mmCIF file of C-alpha atoms in Angstrom:
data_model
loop_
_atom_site.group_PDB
_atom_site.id
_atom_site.type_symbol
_atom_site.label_atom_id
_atom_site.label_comp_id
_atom_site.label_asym_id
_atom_site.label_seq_id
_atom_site.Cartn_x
_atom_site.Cartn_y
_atom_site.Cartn_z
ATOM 1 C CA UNK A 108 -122.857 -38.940 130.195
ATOM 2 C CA UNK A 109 -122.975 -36.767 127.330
ATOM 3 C CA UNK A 110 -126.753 -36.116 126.201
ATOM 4 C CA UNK A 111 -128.559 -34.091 123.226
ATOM 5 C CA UNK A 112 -130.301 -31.736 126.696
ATOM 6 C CA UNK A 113 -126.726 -31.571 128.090
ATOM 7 C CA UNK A 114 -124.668 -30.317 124.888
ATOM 8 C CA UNK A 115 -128.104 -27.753 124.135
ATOM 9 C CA UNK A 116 -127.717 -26.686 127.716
ATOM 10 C CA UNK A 117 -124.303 -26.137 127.334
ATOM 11 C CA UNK A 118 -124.368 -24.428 124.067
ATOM 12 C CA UNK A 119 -127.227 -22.085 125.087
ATOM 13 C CA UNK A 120 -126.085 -20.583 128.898
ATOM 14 C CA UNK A 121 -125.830 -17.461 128.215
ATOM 15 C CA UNK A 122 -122.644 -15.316 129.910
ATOM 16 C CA UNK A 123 -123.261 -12.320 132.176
ATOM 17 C CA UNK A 124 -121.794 -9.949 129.022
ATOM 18 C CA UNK A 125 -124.264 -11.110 126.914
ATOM 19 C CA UNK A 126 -127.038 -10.360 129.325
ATOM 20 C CA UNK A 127 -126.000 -7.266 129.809
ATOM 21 C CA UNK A 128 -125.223 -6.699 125.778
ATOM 22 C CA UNK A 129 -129.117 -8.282 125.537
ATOM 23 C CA UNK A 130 -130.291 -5.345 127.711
ATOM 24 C CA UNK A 131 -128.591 -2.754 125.116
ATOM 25 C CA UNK A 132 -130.092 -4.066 122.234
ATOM 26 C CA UNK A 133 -133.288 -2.468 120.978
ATOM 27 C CA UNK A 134 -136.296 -3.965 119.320
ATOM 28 C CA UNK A 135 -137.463 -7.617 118.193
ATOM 29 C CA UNK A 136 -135.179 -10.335 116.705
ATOM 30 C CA UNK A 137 -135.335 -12.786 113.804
ATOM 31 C CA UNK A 138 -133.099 -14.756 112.386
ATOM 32 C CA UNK A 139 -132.852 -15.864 108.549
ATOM 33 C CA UNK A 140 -131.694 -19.536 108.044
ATOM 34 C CA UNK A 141 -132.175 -20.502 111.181
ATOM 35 C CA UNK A 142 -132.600 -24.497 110.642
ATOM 36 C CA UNK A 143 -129.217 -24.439 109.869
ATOM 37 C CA UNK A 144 -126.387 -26.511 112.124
ATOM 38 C CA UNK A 145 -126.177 -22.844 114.359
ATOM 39 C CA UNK A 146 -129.631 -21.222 114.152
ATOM 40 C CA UNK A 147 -131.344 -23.652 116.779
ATOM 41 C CA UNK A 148 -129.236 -22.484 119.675
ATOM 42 C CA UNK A 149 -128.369 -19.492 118.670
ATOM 43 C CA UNK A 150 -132.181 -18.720 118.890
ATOM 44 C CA UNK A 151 -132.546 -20.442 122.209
ATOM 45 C CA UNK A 152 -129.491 -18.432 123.475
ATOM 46 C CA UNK A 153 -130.594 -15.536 122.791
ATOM 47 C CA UNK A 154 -134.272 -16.808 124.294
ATOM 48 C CA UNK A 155 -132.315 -17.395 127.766
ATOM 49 C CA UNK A 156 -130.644 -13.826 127.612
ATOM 50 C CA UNK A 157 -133.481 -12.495 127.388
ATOM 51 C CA UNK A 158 -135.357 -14.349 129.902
ATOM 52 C CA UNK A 159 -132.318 -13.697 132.296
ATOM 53 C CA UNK A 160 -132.002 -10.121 131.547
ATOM 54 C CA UNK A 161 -135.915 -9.739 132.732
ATOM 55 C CA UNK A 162 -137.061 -8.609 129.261
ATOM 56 C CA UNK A 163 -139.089 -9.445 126.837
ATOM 57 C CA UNK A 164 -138.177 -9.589 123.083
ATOM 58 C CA UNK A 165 -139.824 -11.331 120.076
ATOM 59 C CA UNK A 166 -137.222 -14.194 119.006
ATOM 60 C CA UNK A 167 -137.843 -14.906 115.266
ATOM 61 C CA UNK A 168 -136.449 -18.055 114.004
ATOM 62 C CA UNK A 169 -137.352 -18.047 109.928
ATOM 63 C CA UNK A 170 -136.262 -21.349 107.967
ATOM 64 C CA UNK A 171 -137.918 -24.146 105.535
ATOM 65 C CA UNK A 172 -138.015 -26.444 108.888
ATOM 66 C CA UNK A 173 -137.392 -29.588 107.439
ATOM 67 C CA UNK A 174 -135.918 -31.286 110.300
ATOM 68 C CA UNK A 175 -137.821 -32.360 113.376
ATOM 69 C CA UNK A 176 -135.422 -32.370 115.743
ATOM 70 C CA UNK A 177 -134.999 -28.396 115.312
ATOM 71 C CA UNK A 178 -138.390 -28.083 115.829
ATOM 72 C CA UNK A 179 -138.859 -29.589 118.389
ATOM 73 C CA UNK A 180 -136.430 -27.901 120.488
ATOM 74 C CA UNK A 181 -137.432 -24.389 119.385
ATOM 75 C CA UNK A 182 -141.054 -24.975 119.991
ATOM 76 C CA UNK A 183 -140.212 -26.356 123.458
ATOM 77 C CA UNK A 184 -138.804 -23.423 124.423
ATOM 78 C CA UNK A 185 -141.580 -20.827 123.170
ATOM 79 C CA UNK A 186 -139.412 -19.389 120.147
ATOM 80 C CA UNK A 187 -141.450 -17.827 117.459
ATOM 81 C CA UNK A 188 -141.120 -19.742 114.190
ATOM 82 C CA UNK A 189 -142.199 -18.980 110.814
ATOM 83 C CA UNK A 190 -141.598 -21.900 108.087
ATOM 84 C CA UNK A 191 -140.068 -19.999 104.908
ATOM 85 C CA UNK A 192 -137.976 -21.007 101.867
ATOM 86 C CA UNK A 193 -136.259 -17.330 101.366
ATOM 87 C CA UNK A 194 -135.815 -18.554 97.296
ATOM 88 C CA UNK A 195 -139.721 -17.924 96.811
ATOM 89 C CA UNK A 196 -141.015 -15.179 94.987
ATOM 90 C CA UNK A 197 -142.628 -12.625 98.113
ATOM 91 C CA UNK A 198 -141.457 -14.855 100.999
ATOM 92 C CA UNK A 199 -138.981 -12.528 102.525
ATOM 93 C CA UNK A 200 -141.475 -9.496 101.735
ATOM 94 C CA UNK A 201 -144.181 -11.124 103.650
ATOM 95 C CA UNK A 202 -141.736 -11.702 106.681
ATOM 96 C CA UNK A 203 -142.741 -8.870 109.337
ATOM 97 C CA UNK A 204 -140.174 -5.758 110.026
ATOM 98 C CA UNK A 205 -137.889 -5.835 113.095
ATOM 99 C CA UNK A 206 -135.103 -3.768 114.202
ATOM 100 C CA UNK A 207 -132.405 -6.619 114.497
ATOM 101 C CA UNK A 208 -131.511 -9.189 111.654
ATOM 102 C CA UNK A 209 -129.002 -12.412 111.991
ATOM 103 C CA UNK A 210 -128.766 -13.812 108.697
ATOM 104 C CA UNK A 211 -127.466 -17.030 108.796
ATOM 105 C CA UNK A 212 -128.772 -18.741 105.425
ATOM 106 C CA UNK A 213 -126.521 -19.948 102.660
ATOM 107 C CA UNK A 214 -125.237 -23.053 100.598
ATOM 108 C CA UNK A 215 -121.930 -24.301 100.497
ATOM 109 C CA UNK A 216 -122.241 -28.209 99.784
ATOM 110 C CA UNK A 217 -123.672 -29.457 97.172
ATOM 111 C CA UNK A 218 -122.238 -26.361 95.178
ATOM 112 C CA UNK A 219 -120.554 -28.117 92.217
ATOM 113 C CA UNK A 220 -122.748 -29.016 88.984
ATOM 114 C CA UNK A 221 -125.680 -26.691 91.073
ATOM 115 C CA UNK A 222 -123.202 -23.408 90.821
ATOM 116 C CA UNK A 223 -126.772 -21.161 89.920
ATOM 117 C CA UNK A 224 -128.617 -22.440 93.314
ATOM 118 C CA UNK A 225 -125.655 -21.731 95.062
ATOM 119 C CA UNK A 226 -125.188 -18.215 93.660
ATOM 120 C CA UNK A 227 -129.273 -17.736 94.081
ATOM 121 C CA UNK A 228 -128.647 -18.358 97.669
ATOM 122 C CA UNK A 229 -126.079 -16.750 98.287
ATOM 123 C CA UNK A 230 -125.967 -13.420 95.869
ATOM 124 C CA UNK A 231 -129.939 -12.918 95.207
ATOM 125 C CA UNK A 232 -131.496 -13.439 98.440
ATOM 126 C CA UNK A 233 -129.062 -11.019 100.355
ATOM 127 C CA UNK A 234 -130.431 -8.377 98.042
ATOM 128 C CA UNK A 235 -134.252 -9.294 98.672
ATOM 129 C CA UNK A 236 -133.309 -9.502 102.411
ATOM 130 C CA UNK A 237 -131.398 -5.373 102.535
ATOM 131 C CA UNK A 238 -134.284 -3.822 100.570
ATOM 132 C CA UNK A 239 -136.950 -5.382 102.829
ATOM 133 C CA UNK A 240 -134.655 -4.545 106.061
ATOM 134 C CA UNK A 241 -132.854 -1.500 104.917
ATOM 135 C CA UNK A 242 -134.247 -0.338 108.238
ATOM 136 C CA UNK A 243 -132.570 -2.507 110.207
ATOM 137 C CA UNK A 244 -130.061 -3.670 112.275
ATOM 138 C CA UNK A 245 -127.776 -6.572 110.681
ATOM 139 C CA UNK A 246 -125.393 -9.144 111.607
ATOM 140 C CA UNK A 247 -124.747 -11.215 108.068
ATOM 141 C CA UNK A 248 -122.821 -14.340 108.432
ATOM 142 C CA UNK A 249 -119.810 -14.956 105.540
ATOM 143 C CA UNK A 250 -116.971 -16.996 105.889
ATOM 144 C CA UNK A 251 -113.076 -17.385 106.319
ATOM 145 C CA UNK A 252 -113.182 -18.899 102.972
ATOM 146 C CA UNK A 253 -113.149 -15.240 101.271
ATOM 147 C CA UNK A 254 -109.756 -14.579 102.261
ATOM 148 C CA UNK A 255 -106.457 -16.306 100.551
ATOM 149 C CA UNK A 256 -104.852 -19.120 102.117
ATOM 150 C CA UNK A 257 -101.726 -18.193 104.124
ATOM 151 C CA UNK A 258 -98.564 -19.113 105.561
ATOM 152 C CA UNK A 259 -99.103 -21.799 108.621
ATOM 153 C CA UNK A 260 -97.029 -19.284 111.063
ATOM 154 C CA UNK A 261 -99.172 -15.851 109.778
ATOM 155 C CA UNK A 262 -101.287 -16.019 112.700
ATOM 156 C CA UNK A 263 -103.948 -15.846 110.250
ATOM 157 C CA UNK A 264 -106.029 -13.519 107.869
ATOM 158 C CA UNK A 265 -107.033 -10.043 109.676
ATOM 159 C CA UNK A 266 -110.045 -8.091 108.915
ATOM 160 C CA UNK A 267 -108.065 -6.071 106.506
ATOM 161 C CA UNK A 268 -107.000 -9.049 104.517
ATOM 162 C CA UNK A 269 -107.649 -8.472 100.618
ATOM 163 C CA UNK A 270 -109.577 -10.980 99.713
ATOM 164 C CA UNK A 271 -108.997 -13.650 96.755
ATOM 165 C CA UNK A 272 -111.677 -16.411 97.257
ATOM 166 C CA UNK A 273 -111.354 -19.585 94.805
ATOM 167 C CA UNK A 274 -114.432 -21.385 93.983
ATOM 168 C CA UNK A 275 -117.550 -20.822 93.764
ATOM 169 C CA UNK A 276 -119.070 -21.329 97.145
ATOM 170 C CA UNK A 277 -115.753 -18.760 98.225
ATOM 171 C CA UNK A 278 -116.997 -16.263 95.367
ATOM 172 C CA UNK A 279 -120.534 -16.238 96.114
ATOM 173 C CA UNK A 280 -120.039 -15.680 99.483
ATOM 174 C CA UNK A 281 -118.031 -12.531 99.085
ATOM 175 C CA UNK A 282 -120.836 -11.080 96.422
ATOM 176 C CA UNK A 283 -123.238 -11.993 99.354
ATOM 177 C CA UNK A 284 -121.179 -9.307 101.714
ATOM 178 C CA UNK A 285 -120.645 -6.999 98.486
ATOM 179 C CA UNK A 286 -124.188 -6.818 98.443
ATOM 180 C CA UNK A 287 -125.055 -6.008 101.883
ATOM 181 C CA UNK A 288 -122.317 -3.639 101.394
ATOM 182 C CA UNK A 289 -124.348 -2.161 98.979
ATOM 183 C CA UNK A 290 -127.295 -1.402 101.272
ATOM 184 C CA UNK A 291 -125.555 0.138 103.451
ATOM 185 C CA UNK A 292 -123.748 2.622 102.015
ATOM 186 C CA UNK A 293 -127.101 3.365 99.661
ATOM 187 C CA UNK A 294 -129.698 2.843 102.687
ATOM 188 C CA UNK A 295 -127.271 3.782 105.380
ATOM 189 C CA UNK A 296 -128.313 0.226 107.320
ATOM 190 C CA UNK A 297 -126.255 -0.656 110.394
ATOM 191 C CA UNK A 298 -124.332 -3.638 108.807
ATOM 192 C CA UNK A 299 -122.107 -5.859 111.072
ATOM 193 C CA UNK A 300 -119.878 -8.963 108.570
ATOM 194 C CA UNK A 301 -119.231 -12.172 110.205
ATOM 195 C CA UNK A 302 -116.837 -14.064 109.201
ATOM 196 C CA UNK A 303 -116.503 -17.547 110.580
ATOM 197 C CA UNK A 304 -113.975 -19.558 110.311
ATOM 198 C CA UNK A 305 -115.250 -23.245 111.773
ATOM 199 C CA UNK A 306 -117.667 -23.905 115.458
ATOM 200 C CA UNK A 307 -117.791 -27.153 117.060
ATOM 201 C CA UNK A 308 -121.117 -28.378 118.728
ATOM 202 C CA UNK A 309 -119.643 -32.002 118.827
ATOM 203 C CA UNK A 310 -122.125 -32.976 116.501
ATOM 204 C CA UNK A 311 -120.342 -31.436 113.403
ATOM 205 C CA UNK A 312 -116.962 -29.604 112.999
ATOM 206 C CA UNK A 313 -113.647 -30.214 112.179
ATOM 207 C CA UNK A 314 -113.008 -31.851 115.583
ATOM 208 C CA UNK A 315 -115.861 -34.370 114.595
ATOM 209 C CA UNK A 316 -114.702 -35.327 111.451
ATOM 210 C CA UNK A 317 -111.378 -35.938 112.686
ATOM 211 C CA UNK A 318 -112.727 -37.715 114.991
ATOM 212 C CA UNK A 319 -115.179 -40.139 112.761
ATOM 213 C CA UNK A 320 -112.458 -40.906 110.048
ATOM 214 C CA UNK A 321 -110.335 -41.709 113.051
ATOM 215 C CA UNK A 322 -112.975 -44.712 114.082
ATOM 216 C CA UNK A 323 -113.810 -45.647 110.928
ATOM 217 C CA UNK A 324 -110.079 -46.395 110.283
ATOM 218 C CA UNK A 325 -109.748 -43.712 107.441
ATOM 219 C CA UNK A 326 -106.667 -42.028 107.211
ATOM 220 C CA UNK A 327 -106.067 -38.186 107.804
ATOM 221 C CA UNK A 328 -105.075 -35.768 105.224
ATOM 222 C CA UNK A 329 -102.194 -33.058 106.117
ATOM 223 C CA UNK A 330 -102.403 -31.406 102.511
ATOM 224 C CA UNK A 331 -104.485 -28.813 105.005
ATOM 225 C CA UNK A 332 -102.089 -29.099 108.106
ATOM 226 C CA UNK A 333 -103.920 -26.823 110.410
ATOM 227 C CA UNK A 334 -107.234 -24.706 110.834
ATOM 228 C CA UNK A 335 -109.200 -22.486 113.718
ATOM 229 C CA UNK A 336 -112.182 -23.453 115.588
ATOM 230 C CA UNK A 337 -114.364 -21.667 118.295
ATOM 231 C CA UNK A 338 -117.140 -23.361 120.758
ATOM 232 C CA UNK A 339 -120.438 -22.827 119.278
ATOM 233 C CA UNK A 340 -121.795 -21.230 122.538
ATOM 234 C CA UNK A 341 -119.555 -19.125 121.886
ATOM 235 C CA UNK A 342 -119.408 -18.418 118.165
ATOM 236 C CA UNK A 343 -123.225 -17.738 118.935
ATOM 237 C CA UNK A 344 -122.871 -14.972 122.090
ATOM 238 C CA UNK A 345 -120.544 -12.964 119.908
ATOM 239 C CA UNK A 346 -123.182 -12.993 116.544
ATOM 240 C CA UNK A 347 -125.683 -11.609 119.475
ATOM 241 C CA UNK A 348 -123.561 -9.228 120.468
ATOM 242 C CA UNK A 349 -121.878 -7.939 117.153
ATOM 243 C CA UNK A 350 -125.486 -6.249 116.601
ATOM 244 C CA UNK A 351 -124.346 -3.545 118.714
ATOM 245 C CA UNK A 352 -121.562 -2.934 116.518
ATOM 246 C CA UNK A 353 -123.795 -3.264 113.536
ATOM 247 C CA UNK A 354 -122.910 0.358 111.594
ATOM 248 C CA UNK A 355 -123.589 1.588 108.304
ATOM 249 C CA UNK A 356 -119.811 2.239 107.658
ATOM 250 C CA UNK A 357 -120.068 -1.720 107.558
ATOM 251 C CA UNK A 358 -118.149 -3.186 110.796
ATOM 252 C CA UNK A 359 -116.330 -6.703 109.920
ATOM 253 C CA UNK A 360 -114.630 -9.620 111.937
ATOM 254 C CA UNK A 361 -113.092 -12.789 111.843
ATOM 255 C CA UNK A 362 -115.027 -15.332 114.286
ATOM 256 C CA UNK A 363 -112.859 -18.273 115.315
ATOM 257 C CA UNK A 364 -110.775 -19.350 118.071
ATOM 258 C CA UNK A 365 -106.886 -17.702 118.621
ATOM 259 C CA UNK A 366 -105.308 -20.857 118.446
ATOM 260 C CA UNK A 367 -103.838 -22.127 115.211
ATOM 261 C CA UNK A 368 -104.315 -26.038 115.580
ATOM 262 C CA UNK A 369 -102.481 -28.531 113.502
ATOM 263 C CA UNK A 370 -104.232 -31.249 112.097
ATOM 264 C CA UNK A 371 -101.757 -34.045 112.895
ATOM 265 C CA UNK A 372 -101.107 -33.279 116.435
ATOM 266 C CA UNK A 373 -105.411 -32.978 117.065
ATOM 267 C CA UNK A 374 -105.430 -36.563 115.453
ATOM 268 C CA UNK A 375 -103.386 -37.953 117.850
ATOM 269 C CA UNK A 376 -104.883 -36.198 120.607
ATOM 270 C CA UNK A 377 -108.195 -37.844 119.722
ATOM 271 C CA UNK A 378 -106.469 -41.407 118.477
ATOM 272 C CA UNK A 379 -105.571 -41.421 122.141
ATOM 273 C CA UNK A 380 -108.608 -40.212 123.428
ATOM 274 C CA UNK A 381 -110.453 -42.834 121.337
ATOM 275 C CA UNK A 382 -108.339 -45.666 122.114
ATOM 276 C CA UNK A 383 -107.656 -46.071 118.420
ATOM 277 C CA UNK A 384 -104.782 -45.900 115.713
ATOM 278 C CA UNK A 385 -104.226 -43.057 113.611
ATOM 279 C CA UNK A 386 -102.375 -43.101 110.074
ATOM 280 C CA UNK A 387 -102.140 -39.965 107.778
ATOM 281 C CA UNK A 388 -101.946 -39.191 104.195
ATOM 282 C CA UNK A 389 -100.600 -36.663 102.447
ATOM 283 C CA UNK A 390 -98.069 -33.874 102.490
ATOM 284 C CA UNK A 391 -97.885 -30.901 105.119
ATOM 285 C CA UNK A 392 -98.185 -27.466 102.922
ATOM 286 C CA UNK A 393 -96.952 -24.105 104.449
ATOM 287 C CA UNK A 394 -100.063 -22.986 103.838
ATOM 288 C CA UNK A 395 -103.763 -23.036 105.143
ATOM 289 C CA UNK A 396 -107.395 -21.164 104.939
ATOM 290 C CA UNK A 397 -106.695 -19.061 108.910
ATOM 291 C CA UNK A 398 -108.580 -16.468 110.701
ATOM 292 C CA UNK A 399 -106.729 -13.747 112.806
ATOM 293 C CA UNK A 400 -109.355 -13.768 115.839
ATOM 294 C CA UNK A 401 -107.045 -10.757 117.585
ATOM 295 C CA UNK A 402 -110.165 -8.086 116.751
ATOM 296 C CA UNK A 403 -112.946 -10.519 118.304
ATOM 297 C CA UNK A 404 -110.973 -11.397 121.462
ATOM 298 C CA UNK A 405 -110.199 -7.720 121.951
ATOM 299 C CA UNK A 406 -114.027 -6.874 121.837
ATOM 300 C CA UNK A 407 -115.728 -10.077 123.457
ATOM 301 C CA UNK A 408 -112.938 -11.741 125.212
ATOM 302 C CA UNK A 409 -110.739 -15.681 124.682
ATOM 303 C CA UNK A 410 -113.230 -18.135 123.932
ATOM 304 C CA UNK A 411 -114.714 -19.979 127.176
ATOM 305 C CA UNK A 412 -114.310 -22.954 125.912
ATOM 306 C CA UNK A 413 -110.324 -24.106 125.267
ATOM 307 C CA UNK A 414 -109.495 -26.004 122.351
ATOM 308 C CA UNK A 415 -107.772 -29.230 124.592
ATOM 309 C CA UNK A 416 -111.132 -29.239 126.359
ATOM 310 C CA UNK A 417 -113.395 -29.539 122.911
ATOM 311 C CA UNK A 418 -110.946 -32.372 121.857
ATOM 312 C CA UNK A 419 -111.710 -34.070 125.373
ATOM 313 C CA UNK A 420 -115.362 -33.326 124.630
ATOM 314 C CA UNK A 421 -115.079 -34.622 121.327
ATOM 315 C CA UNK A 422 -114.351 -37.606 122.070
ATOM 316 C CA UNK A 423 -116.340 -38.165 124.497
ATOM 317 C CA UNK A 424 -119.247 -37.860 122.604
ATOM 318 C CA UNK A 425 -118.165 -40.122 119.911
ATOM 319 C CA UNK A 426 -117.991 -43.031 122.316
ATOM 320 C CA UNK A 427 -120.879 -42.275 124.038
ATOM 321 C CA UNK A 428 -122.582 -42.587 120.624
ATOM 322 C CA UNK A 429 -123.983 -39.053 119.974
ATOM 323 C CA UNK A 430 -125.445 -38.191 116.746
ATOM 324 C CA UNK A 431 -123.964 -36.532 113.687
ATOM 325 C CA UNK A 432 -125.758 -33.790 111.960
ATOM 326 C CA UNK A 433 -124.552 -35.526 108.876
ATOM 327 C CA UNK A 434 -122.713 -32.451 107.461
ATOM 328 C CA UNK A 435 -118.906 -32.615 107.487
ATOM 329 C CA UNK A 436 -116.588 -29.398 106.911
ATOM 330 C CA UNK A 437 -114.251 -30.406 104.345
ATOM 331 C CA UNK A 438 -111.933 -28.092 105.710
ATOM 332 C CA UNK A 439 -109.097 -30.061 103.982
ATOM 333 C CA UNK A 440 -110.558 -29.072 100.737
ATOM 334 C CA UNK A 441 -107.733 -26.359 99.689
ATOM 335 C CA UNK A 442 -109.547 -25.946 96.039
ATOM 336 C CA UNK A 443 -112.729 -24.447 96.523
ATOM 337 C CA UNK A 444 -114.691 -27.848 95.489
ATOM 338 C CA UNK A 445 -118.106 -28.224 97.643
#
């Protein structure tokens, strides 16, 4: 039986390569935006890396805190919190100095008609964040959404990708890496770009809302007809590890899975899987928002987690009524609209 302990167990056993990463890295953590849907075990994680690399590190989880739930489980496992909204005049100055930085906070949804919140977000608090940690060590989270969309049979976007974001949400993200940029070529901080392109915890991803419009009888769209995904326990390790990459010649990489995954082959998968029917809507383009993951699997290794086995997963924890963070991808969305 799939439980909440279970999937947070899973999600937070850290490999031996990440111990021994944990044991290079120098100096405290925190990490920005950490209430967010990866923050929570990405902080406990890291907690158990340290723990089973026999050292002791100050974990820093920094976020508003406004759900329970998160909490709870960081506070049952002894992680250091400090409730701060990072859009407050001298919160981020009053946040203590460390030598390592994962900053995970941003806004996507909820973008359209609230453009200047998602801009303040996204564009203004980077720059707070690189003058009060120029003398740090930084892993900032962006998105695949920077790059263009391309051809279905690409193999994706690499790290050398020009990118052409549409929308808003796609812009502001890229100002928030121009800016870090920034900081590090005028500071000289160690700067490491993430670039995600979609993790599954089973309680939010594309797999999940496949999976929820499947049992609540709404058809599937194929304007999008396929996308990357990665194992959150493993998205996670590799944000961990990047710090050691971290340079102020600013070090960047796509974070996603190496399969591409079509959409309408997935929804049968979990139709099946669901014992339920599956109808779709929409025409296939030739082209989609895809990561190359070729750099990241050369540096940290394939996923641990295979895409066939999230799908079984995924289902699984539909019918065995886990809970929804509430906070669906949109990955269809091919026009920048959040």
């Amino acid at each position: 039986m799939w439980t909440e302990e279970r999937l947070d167990t899973l999600l937070t056993n850290p490999s031996n390569a990440l111990i021994e990463d944990m044991k290079k890295i120098t100096g405290d953590i925190m990490i920005l935006g950490a209430g967010g849907k990866m923050g929570p075990t990405l902080g406990l994680l890291a907690k158990r890396a340290c723990e089973s690399a026999g050292i002791t590190k100050r974990i820093i989880a920094v976020s508003r805190f406004s759900d329970p739930i998160v909490k709870k489980l960081l506070s049952d496992h002894q992680i250091e919190m400090i409730s701060a909204d990072l859009l407050e005049p001298g919160a981020i100055a009053s946040l203590p100095k460390v030598e390592n930085i994962i900053y995970m906070a941003g806004k996507k949804f909820g973008t359209n008609g609230n453009e200047y919140q998602t801009w303040a977000m996204n564009a203004t608090v980077p720059s707070l964040v690189m003058e009060h940690f120029k003398d740090s060590r930084i892993v900032a989270f962006s998105t695949g959404n920077i790059y263009p969309k391309v051809a279905i049979y690409s193999g994706g976007a690499t790290e050398e990708t020009h990118p052409e974001p549409v929308g808003e949400y796609a812009m502001s993200s890229l100002s928030r890496e121009r800016i870090f940029e920034y900081g590090a070529n005028s500071y000289g901080t160690k700067l490491a770009i993430y670039r995600l392109n979609y993790a599954v915890d089973l309680r939010y991803g594309v797999l999940y809302d496949i999976a929820e419009n499947i049992m609540n009888n709404r058809p599937i769209s194929l304007e999008s007809p396929c996308f990357n995904c990665i194992w959150q326990g493993d998205a996670n390790e590799v944000a961990i590890r990047l710090l050691l990459h971290a340079d102020s010649s600013v070090f960047r990489l796509n974070v996603t899975g190496p399969e591409t995954i079509g959409v309408k082959q997935t929804a049968l998968k979990l139709a099946k899987r669901l014992g339920k029917e599956v109808s779709f809507v929409g025409e296939e383009s030739s082209t989609a928002y895809l990561n190359n993951a070729c750099k990241m699997t050369e540096l940290f290794g394939y996923p641990t987690v295979s895409i066939n086995t999230l799908i079984d997963w995924q289902a699984e924890w539909i019918l065995s009524g886990g809970r929804s963070l509430g906070k669906p991808t949109h990955f269809e969305e091919r026009k920048g609209n959040f």
